[in-house]
PDB file of C-alpha atoms in Angstrom:
ATOM      1  CA  UNK J   1       0.419   0.224  -0.068  1.00  0.00           C
ATOM      2  CA  UNK J   2       2.743   2.338   0.927  1.00  0.00           C
ATOM      3  CA  UNK J   3       4.281   2.104  -2.570  1.00  0.00           C
ATOM      4  CA  UNK J   4       1.465   3.133  -4.562  1.00  0.00           C
ATOM      5  CA  UNK J   5       0.823   5.825  -1.766  1.00  0.00           C
ATOM      6  CA  UNK J   6       4.345   6.830  -2.823  1.00  0.00           C
ATOM      7  CA  UNK J   7       4.664   6.137  -6.883  1.00  0.00           C
ATOM      8  CA  UNK J   8       1.225   7.521  -6.850  1.00  0.00           C
ATOM      9  CA  UNK J   9       2.201  10.963  -5.061  1.00  0.00           C
ATOM     10  CA  UNK J  10       5.789  10.564  -7.586  1.00  0.00           C
ATOM     11  CA  UNK J  11       3.368  10.782 -10.427  1.00  0.00           C
ATOM     12  CA  UNK J  12       1.283  13.624  -8.696  1.00  0.00           C
ATOM     13  CA  UNK J  13       4.568  15.845  -8.162  1.00  0.00           C
ATOM     14  CA  UNK J  14       5.848  14.577 -12.272  1.00  0.00           C
ATOM     15  CA  UNK J  15       2.538  15.775 -13.528  1.00  0.00           C
ATOM     16  CA  UNK J  16       2.136  19.323 -11.434  1.00  0.00           C
ATOM     17  CA  UNK J  17       6.085  19.572 -13.075  1.00  0.00           C
ATOM     18  CA  UNK J  18       5.335  19.511 -16.343  1.00  0.00           C
ATOM     19  CA  UNK J  19       1.877  21.216 -17.061  1.00  0.00           C
ATOM     20  CA  UNK J  20       1.580  23.208 -14.028  1.00  0.00           C
ATOM     21  CA  UNK J  21      -1.539  21.859 -11.860  1.00  0.00           C
ATOM     22  CA  UNK J  22      -2.154  18.159 -10.506  1.00  0.00           C
ATOM     23  CA  UNK J  23      -5.603  17.546 -13.299  1.00  0.00           C
ATOM     24  CA  UNK J  24      -6.453  19.548 -16.429  1.00  0.00           C
ATOM     25  CA  UNK J  25      -9.441  21.708 -15.562  1.00  0.00           C
ATOM     26  CA  UNK J  26      -9.830  25.420 -14.382  1.00  0.00           C
ATOM     27  CA  UNK J  27     -11.624  24.567 -10.874  1.00  0.00           C
ATOM     28  CA  UNK J  28      -9.759  24.594  -8.030  1.00  0.00           C
ATOM     29  CA  UNK J  29     -10.937  22.620  -4.923  1.00  0.00           C
ATOM     30  CA  UNK J  30     -13.025  25.240  -2.870  1.00  0.00           C
ATOM     31  CA  UNK J  31     -12.189  25.799   1.149  1.00  0.00           C
ATOM     32  CA  UNK J  32     -13.816  23.669   2.570  1.00  0.00           C
ATOM     33  CA  UNK J  33     -12.485  20.988   0.623  1.00  0.00           C
ATOM     34  CA  UNK J  34      -9.059  21.522   1.541  1.00  0.00           C
ATOM     35  CA  UNK J  35     -10.735  22.319   5.182  1.00  0.00           C
ATOM     36  CA  UNK J  36     -12.129  18.870   5.320  1.00  0.00           C
ATOM     37  CA  UNK J  37      -8.537  17.879   3.542  1.00  0.00           C
ATOM     38  CA  UNK J  38      -6.125  19.995   6.489  1.00  0.00           C
ATOM     39  CA  UNK J  39      -7.703  18.477   9.091  1.00  0.00           C
ATOM     40  CA  UNK J  40      -8.247  15.603   8.689  1.00  0.00           C
ATOM     41  CA  UNK J  41      -4.653  14.868   7.537  1.00  0.00           C
ATOM     42  CA  UNK J  42      -3.757  17.359  10.762  1.00  0.00           C
ATOM     43  CA  UNK J  43      -5.711  14.633  12.842  1.00  0.00           C
ATOM     44  CA  UNK J  44      -4.083  11.527  11.303  1.00  0.00           C
ATOM     45  CA  UNK J  45      -0.807  13.235  11.357  1.00  0.00           C
ATOM     46  CA  UNK J  46      -0.874  13.495  15.174  1.00  0.00           C
ATOM     47  CA  UNK J  47      -2.506  10.138  15.737  1.00  0.00           C
ATOM     48  CA  UNK J  48       0.513   9.248  14.615  1.00  0.00           C
ATOM     49  CA  UNK J  49       2.479  11.320  16.592  1.00  0.00           C
ATOM     50  CA  UNK J  50       1.093  10.520  19.250  1.00  0.00           C
ATOM     51  CA  UNK J  51       1.843   6.349  18.256  1.00  0.00           C
ATOM     52  CA  UNK J  52       5.816   7.313  18.223  1.00  0.00           C
ATOM     53  CA  UNK J  53       5.875   9.591  20.940  1.00  0.00           C
ATOM     54  CA  UNK J  54       4.148   6.192  23.249  1.00  0.00           C
ATOM     55  CA  UNK J  55       6.708   4.451  22.106  1.00  0.00           C
ATOM     56  CA  UNK J  56       9.449   6.249  23.643  1.00  0.00           C
ATOM     57  CA  UNK J  57       7.978   7.412  26.388  1.00  0.00           C
ATOM     58  CA  UNK J  58       5.771   3.631  27.553  1.00  0.00           C
ATOM     59  CA  UNK J  59       8.760   1.750  25.380  1.00  0.00           C
ATOM     60  CA  UNK J  60       5.850  -0.794  23.836  1.00  0.00           C
ATOM     61  CA  UNK J  61       6.813  -2.704  21.047  1.00  0.00           C
ATOM     62  CA  UNK J  62       5.132  -0.282  18.184  1.00  0.00           C
ATOM     63  CA  UNK J  63       2.514  -1.995  16.983  1.00  0.00           C
ATOM     64  CA  UNK J  64       1.032  -2.504  20.174  1.00  0.00           C
ATOM     65  CA  UNK J  65       0.994   1.462  20.981  1.00  0.00           C
ATOM     66  CA  UNK J  66      -2.293   3.252  20.506  1.00  0.00           C
ATOM     67  CA  UNK J  67      -2.281   6.761  19.058  1.00  0.00           C
ATOM     68  CA  UNK J  68      -4.569   9.503  20.061  1.00  0.00           C
ATOM     69  CA  UNK J  69      -6.301  12.483  18.931  1.00  0.00           C
ATOM     70  CA  UNK J  70      -9.656  14.903  19.591  1.00  0.00           C
ATOM     71  CA  UNK J  71     -12.408  15.427  17.120  1.00  0.00           C
ATOM     72  CA  UNK J  72     -12.013  19.351  18.377  1.00  0.00           C
ATOM     73  CA  UNK J  73      -7.889  19.237  16.785  1.00  0.00           C
ATOM     74  CA  UNK J  74      -9.429  18.570  13.538  1.00  0.00           C
ATOM     75  CA  UNK J  75     -10.723  22.353  13.109  1.00  0.00           C
ATOM     76  CA  UNK J  76      -7.265  23.701  14.866  1.00  0.00           C
ATOM     77  CA  UNK J  77      -5.129  22.130  11.909  1.00  0.00           C
ATOM     78  CA  UNK J  78      -8.187  22.960   9.422  1.00  0.00           C
ATOM     79  CA  UNK J  79      -8.137  25.748  10.160  1.00  0.00           C
ATOM     80  CA  UNK J  80      -4.476  26.812  10.770  1.00  0.00           C
ATOM     81  CA  UNK J  81      -3.573  25.226   7.610  1.00  0.00           C
ATOM     82  CA  UNK J  82      -6.153  27.344   5.505  1.00  0.00           C
ATOM     83  CA  UNK J  83      -4.344  30.379   7.267  1.00  0.00           C
ATOM     84  CA  UNK J  84      -0.996  28.546   6.218  1.00  0.00           C
ATOM     85  CA  UNK J  85      -1.931  28.944   2.146  1.00  0.00           C
ATOM     86  CA  UNK J  86      -2.443  32.804   2.960  1.00  0.00           C
ATOM     87  CA  UNK J  87       1.083  32.807   4.464  1.00  0.00           C
ATOM     88  CA  UNK J  88       2.729  30.242   2.221  1.00  0.00           C
ATOM     89  CA  UNK J  89       1.686  32.292  -0.964  1.00  0.00           C
ATOM     90  CA  UNK J  90       2.337  35.606   0.551  1.00  0.00           C
ATOM     91  CA  UNK J  91       5.716  34.232   1.145  1.00  0.00           C
ATOM     92  CA  UNK J  92       6.527  32.393  -2.490  1.00  0.00           C
ATOM     93  CA  UNK J  93       5.339  36.113  -4.044  1.00  0.00           C
ATOM     94  CA  UNK J  94       7.909  37.912  -2.085  1.00  0.00           C
ATOM     95  CA  UNK J  95      10.274  34.717  -3.482  1.00  0.00           C
ATOM     96  CA  UNK J  96      10.874  33.876   0.219  1.00  0.00           C
ATOM     97  CA  UNK J  97      12.914  30.773   0.427  1.00  0.00           C
ATOM     98  CA  UNK J  98      12.187  27.123   2.786  1.00  0.00           C
ATOM     99  CA  UNK J  99      14.115  28.177   4.935  1.00  0.00           C
ATOM    100  CA  UNK J 100      13.109  31.695   5.700  1.00  0.00           C
ATOM    101  CA  UNK J 101       9.243  30.577   5.509  1.00  0.00           C
ATOM    102  CA  UNK J 102       9.746  28.258   8.535  1.00  0.00           C
ATOM    103  CA  UNK J 103       9.678  30.570  11.590  1.00  0.00           C
ATOM    104  CA  UNK J 104       6.559  31.655  10.366  1.00  0.00           C
ATOM    105  CA  UNK J 105       5.183  28.269  10.181  1.00  0.00           C
ATOM    106  CA  UNK J 106       5.889  27.699  13.517  1.00  0.00           C
ATOM    107  CA  UNK J 107       4.515  30.777  14.718  1.00  0.00           C
ATOM    108  CA  UNK J 108       1.280  29.957  12.779  1.00  0.00           C
ATOM    109  CA  UNK J 109       1.678  26.918  14.331  1.00  0.00           C
ATOM    110  CA  UNK J 110       1.542  28.002  18.219  1.00  0.00           C
ATOM    111  CA  UNK J 111      -0.210  31.247  17.512  1.00  0.00           C
ATOM    112  CA  UNK J 112      -3.793  28.663  16.143  1.00  0.00           C
ATOM    113  CA  UNK J 113      -2.488  25.766  19.024  1.00  0.00           C
ATOM    114  CA  UNK J 114      -3.136  29.022  21.461  1.00  0.00           C
ATOM    115  CA  UNK J 115      -6.312  30.649  20.066  1.00  0.00           C
ATOM    116  CA  UNK J 116      -8.054  27.426  19.833  1.00  0.00           C
ATOM    117  CA  UNK J 117      -6.876  25.918  22.996  1.00  0.00           C
ATOM    118  CA  UNK J 118      -7.934  29.526  25.166  1.00  0.00           C
ATOM    119  CA  UNK J 119     -11.446  28.889  23.047  1.00  0.00           C
ATOM    120  CA  UNK J 120     -11.766  25.154  23.841  1.00  0.00           C
ATOM    121  CA  UNK J 121     -11.000  25.411  27.711  1.00  0.00           C
ATOM    122  CA  UNK J 122     -13.769  28.071  27.725  1.00  0.00           C
ATOM    123  CA  UNK J 123     -16.044  24.623  27.057  1.00  0.00           C
ATOM    124  CA  UNK J 124     -13.917  22.364  29.097  1.00  0.00           C
ATOM    125  CA  UNK J 125     -12.667  20.407  26.254  1.00  0.00           C
ATOM    126  CA  UNK J 126      -9.221  21.049  25.147  1.00  0.00           C
ATOM    127  CA  UNK J 127      -7.455  18.178  24.767  1.00  0.00           C
ATOM    128  CA  UNK J 128      -4.441  18.726  25.615  1.00  0.00           C
ATOM    129  CA  UNK J 129      -1.496  20.119  28.690  1.00  0.00           C
ATOM    130  CA  UNK J 130       2.024  20.582  28.134  1.00  0.00           C
ATOM    131  CA  UNK J 131       1.838  22.165  32.098  1.00  0.00           C
ATOM    132  CA  UNK J 132       4.163  19.366  32.677  1.00  0.00           C
ATOM    133  CA  UNK J 133       6.873  20.296  30.685  1.00  0.00           C
ATOM    134  CA  UNK J 134       9.245  22.956  31.665  1.00  0.00           C
ATOM    135  CA  UNK J 135       8.815  25.287  29.295  1.00  0.00           C
ATOM    136  CA  UNK J 136       4.832  26.206  28.182  1.00  0.00           C
ATOM    137  CA  UNK J 137       2.473  28.963  28.505  1.00  0.00           C
ATOM    138  CA  UNK J 138      -0.768  28.721  30.729  1.00  0.00           C
ATOM    139  CA  UNK J 139       0.056  24.708  29.368  1.00  0.00           C
ATOM    140  CA  UNK J 140      -2.003  25.282  26.122  1.00  0.00           C
ATOM    141  CA  UNK J 141       1.670  25.478  23.375  1.00  0.00           C
ATOM    142  CA  UNK J 142       5.028  24.395  24.781  1.00  0.00           C
ATOM    143  CA  UNK J 143       8.855  24.496  23.323  1.00  0.00           C
ATOM    144  CA  UNK J 144       9.224  21.169  23.776  1.00  0.00           C
ATOM    145  CA  UNK J 145       7.292  20.298  20.708  1.00  0.00           C
ATOM    146  CA  UNK J 146       9.798  23.028  18.412  1.00  0.00           C
ATOM    147  CA  UNK J 147      11.269  20.138  16.310  1.00  0.00           C
ATOM    148  CA  UNK J 148       7.948  18.779  15.510  1.00  0.00           C
ATOM    149  CA  UNK J 149       6.091  22.118  14.654  1.00  0.00           C
ATOM    150  CA  UNK J 150       9.412  22.686  12.383  1.00  0.00           C
ATOM    151  CA  UNK J 151       8.971  19.346  10.816  1.00  0.00           C
ATOM    152  CA  UNK J 152       4.811  19.740  10.281  1.00  0.00           C
ATOM    153  CA  UNK J 153       5.901  23.629   8.649  1.00  0.00           C
ATOM    154  CA  UNK J 154       8.448  21.185   6.064  1.00  0.00           C
ATOM    155  CA  UNK J 155       5.093  18.850   5.253  1.00  0.00           C
ATOM    156  CA  UNK J 156       2.332  21.316   5.051  1.00  0.00           C
ATOM    157  CA  UNK J 157       4.630  23.814   2.962  1.00  0.00           C
ATOM    158  CA  UNK J 158       4.475  20.408   0.658  1.00  0.00           C
ATOM    159  CA  UNK J 159       0.588  19.887   1.410  1.00  0.00           C
ATOM    160  CA  UNK J 160      -0.261  23.696   0.618  1.00  0.00           C
ATOM    161  CA  UNK J 161       1.353  23.589  -2.630  1.00  0.00           C
ATOM    162  CA  UNK J 162       0.308  20.341  -4.409  1.00  0.00           C
ATOM    163  CA  UNK J 163      -3.799  21.472  -3.054  1.00  0.00           C
ATOM    164  CA  UNK J 164      -3.504  25.094  -4.405  1.00  0.00           C
ATOM    165  CA  UNK J 165      -1.808  23.121  -7.623  1.00  0.00           C
ATOM    166  CA  UNK J 166      -4.379  20.741  -7.902  1.00  0.00           C
ATOM    167  CA  UNK J 167      -7.750  21.563 -10.732  1.00  0.00           C
ATOM    168  CA  UNK J 168     -10.540  19.647 -11.179  1.00  0.00           C
TER     169      UNK J 168
END
């Protein structure tokens, strides 16, 4: 299955480089479709991330580790990536290289995690609490995940560019 997904992604990237879009049509994906895609992608990525964290924190075999997320994280990732599109397009128009764009991606991630965390706390529904980490702000964001957010910024740069290139 992984080989099929990788070869399919490679074919999409090749087609994008060849034709400038992923499909020959002229209609792009709507913002609601992209919101749903980004949210689902973030939700599933978080499940994978927490599975790997549990593997190292609890020393359990990888196949027996469990990942977790919350439906609330879907909204956080979905809206953060939609806003990320604006950031990506603005920075690309300015000619910024990827490494120069990364700090902005991390700031967007922390800002959305903090703001949505505050909102969710109003309804006693915040699914994360980083109070046990040394460097945290109100338990809503932590410097401990800076490397993960840098990697997520790289990943989302590619993901956003692919989503914006799709034509129906």
